[in-house]
Coordinates of C-alpha atoms in Angstrom, one line a residue:
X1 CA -15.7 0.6 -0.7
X2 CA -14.3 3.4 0.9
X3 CA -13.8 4.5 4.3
X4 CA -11.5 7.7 6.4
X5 CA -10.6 9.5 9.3
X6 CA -10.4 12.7 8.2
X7 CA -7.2 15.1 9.1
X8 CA -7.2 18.5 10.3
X9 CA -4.8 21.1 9.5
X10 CA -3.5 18.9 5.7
X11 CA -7.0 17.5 5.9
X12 CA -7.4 18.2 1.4
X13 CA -4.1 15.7 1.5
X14 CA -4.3 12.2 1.4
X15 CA -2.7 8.7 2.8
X16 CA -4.5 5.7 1.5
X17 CA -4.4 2.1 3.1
X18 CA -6.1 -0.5 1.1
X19 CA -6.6 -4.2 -0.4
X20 CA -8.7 -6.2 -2.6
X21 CA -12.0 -8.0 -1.6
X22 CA -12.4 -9.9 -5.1
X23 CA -11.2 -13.8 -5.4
X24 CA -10.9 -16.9 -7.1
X25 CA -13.3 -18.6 -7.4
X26 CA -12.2 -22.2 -6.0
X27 CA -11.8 -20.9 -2.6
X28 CA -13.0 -18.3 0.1
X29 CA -10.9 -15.8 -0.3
X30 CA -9.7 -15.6 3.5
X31 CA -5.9 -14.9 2.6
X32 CA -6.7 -13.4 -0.9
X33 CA -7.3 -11.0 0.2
X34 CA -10.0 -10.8 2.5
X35 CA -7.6 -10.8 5.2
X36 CA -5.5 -8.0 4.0
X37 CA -8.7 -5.5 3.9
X38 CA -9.5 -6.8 7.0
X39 CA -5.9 -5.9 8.4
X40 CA -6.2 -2.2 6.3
X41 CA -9.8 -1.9 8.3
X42 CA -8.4 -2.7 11.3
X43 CA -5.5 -0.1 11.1
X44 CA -8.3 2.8 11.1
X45 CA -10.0 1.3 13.5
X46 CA -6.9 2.0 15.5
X47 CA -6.3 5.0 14.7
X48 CA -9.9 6.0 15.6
X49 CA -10.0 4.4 18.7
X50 CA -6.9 5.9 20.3
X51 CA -8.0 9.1 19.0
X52 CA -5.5 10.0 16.5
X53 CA -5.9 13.2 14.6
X54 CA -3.9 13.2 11.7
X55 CA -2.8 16.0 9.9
X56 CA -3.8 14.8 6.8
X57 CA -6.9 12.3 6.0
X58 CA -6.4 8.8 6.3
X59 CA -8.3 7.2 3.8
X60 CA -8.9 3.0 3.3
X61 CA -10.0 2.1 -0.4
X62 CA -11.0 -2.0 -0.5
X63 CA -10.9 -2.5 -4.5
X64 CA -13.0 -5.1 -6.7
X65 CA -11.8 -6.4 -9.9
X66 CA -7.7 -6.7 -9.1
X67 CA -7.8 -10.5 -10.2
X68 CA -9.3 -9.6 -13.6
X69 CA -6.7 -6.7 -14.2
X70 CA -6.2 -4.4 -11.4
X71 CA -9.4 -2.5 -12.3
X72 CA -11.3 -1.2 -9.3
X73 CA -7.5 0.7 -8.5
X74 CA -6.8 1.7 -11.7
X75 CA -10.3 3.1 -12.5
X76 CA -10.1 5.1 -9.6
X77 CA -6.0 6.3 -10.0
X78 CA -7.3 7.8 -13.1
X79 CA -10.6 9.4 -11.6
X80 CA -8.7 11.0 -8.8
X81 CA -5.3 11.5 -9.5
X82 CA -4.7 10.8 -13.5
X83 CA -0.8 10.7 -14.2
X84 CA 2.6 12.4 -13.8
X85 CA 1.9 13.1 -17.8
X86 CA -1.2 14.1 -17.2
X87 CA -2.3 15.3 -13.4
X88 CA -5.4 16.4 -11.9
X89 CA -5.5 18.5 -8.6
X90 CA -5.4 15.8 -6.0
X91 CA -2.6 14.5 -8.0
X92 CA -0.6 17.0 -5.9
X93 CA -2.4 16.1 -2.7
X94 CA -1.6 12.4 -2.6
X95 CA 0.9 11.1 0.2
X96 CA 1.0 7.5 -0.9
X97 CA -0.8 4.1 -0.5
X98 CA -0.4 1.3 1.5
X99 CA -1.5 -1.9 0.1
X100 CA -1.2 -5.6 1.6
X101 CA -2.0 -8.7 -0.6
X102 CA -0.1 -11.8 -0.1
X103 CA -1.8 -13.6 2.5
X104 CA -2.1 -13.8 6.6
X105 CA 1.6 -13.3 7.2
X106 CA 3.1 -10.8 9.4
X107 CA 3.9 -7.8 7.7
X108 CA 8.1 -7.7 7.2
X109 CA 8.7 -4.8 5.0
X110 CA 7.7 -2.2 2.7
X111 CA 8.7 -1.1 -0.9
X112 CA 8.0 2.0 -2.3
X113 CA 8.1 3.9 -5.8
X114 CA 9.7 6.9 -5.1
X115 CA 13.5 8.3 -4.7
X116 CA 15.7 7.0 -2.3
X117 CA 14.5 9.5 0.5
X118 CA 11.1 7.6 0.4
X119 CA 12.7 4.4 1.5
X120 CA 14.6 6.5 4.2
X121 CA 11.5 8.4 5.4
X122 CA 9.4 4.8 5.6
X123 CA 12.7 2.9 7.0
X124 CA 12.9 5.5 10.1
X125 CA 8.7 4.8 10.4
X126 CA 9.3 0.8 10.9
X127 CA 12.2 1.7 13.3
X128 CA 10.2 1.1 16.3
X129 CA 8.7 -2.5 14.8
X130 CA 12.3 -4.2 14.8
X131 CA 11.6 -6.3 17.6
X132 CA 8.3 -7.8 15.7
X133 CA 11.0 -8.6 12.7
X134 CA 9.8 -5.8 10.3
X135 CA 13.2 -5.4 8.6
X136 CA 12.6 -1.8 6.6
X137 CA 11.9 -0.9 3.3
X138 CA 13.3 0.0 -0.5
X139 CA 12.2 1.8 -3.1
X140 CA 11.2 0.8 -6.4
X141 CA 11.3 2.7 -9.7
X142 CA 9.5 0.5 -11.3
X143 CA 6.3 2.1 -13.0
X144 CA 4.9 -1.5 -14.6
X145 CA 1.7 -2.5 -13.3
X146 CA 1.9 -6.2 -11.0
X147 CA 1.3 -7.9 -8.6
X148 CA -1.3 -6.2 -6.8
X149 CA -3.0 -2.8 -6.6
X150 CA 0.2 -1.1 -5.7
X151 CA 1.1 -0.9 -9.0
X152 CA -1.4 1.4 -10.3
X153 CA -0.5 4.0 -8.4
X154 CA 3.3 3.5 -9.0
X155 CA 2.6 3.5 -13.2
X156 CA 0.5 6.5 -12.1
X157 CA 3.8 8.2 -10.8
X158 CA 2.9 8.1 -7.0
X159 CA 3.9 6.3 -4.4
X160 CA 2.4 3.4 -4.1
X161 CA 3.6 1.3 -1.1
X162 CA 3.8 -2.4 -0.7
X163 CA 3.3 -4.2 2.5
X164 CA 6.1 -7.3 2.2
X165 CA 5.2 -10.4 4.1
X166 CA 5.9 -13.7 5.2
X167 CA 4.5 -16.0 2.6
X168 CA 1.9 -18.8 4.4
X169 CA 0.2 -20.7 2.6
X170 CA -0.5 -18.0 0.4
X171 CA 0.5 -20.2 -3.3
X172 CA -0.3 -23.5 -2.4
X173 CA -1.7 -24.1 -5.5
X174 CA -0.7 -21.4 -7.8
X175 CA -3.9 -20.4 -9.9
X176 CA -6.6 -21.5 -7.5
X177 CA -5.6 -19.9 -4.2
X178 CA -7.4 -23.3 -2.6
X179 CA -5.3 -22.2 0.6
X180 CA -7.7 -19.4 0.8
X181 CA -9.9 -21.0 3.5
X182 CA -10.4 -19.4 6.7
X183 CA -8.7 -21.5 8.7
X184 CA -5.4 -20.4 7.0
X185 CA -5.6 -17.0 8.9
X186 CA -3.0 -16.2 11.5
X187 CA -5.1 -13.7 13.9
X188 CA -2.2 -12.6 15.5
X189 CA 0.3 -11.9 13.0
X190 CA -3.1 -10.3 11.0
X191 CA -3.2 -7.6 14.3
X192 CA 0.7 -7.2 14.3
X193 CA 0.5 -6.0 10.9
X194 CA -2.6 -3.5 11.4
X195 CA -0.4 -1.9 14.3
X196 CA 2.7 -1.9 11.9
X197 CA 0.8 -0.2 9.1
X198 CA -1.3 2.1 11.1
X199 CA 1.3 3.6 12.8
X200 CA 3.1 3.6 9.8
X201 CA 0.2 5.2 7.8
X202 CA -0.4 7.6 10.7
X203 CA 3.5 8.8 10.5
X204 CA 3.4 9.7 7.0
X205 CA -0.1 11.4 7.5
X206 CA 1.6 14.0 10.5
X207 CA 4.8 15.2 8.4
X208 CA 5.1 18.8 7.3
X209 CA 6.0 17.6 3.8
X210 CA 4.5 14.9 1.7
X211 CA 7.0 12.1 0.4
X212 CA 9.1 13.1 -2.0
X213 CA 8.6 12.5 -6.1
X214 CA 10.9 11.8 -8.8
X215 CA 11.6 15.2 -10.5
X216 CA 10.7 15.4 -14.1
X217 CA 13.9 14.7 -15.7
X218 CA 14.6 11.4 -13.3
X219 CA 10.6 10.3 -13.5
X220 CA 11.2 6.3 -15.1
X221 CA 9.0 5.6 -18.0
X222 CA 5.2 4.1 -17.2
X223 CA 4.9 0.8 -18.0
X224 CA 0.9 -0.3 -19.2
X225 CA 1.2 -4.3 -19.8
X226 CA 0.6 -6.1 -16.5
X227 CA 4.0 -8.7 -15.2
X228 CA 3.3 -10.8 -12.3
X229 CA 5.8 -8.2 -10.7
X230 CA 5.7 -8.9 -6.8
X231 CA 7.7 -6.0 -5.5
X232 CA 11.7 -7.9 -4.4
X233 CA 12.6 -6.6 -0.6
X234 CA 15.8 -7.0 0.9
X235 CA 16.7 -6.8 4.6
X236 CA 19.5 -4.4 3.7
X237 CA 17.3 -2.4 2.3
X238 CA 19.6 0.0 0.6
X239 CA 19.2 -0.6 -3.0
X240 CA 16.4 0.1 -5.6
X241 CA 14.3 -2.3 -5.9
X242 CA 12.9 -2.9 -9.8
X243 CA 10.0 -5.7 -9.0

């Protein structure tokens, strides 16, 4: 499913927001991850009802298929973007992805695969958000598809961001996700987070320059086996991260 607010002046250029809506099976899937595409939703609505125009579109993507292997994001990576090895156009056009996928916690921090700068860039975004305990962000140059839909645009070679949160019930009971059950959600920390990543989402979408890439001699290798690779964050957030 997709959805966007479409930019103006950098409207061919791309931000992406997004979560899963498939589950397991044993449960409803409130916090996995139903709440997290409600909280990606929710960020647009935002941005549409205050009546943002961003610069470039703003575009939410809720995926199918990320418990069986990441495929709804992977299938459309390589539709829209393909690879740093091998790029089509939009590949050029893409200013990154927001994903959120570990339950109805409060969002705490972002990681993102990318140079140093890209953690600097997002760090000043989350400034504001101190007083709600967002603590910053890192990069990654990890290129290994993970944890959650993230990933495949980091093994594409793009930044792919991930939304770090505070972990609530969210493995319970590893494997079944049982803790999935609506009454698990946390409404306000769920809103908290839409504001974080909206404004967030709506910063990158307004700069004159897209986040910066690794340059072809420093781009790490891509990684194509899926690790249970949760990206690592760190309230310093100064170092690389490799999760």
């Amino acid at each position: 499913m997709i959805g966007e607010l479409q930019g103006t002046d950098k409207k061919d250029e791309v931000i992406m927001l997004g979560g899963h809506l498939d589950s397991w099976h044993a449960a409803t899937g409130a916090t996995d991850n139903a709440i997290g595409c409600a909280v990606m939703m929710e960020a647009l609505r935002l941005l549409k009802a205050t009546g943002a125009r961003p610069r470039r579109t703003i575009r939410v993507a809720l995926w199918s298929g990320e418990e069986e292997g990441l495929l709804g994001s992977q299938a459309y990576v390589k539709e829209h973007f393909g690879s740093f090895e091998n790029p089509k156009p939009e590949f050029f056009k893409f200013g990154g992805y927001f994903n959120i996928d570990s339950g109805t916690g409060r969002a705490r921090g972002m990681s993102v695969f990318g140079p140093t700068e890209d953690a600097v860039i997002l760090r000043e975004a989350l400034g504001p958000f101190a007083s709600l305990g967002v603590a910053g962000a890192i990069n990654t140059r990890n290129r290994g598809l993970g944890g959650s839909d993230h990933t495949s645009f980091n093994q594409a070679g793009l930044p792919g961001i991930g939304v770090q949160q505070d972990p609530i019930e969210y493995l319970l009971i590893p494997g079944t996700r049982i803790s999935t059950r609506m009454s698990a959600v946390i409404e306000d920390d769920a809103q908290k987070s839409a504001i974080v990543i909206a404004d967030a989402a709506y910063k990158l979408a307004m700069r004159e320059d897209l986040l910066p890439r690794f340059k072809a001699g420093e781009m790490p290798t891509a990684a194509h086996a899926i690790t249970d690779t949760h990206a690592c964050f760190s309230t310093a957030g100064t170092e690389d991260c490799d999760g």
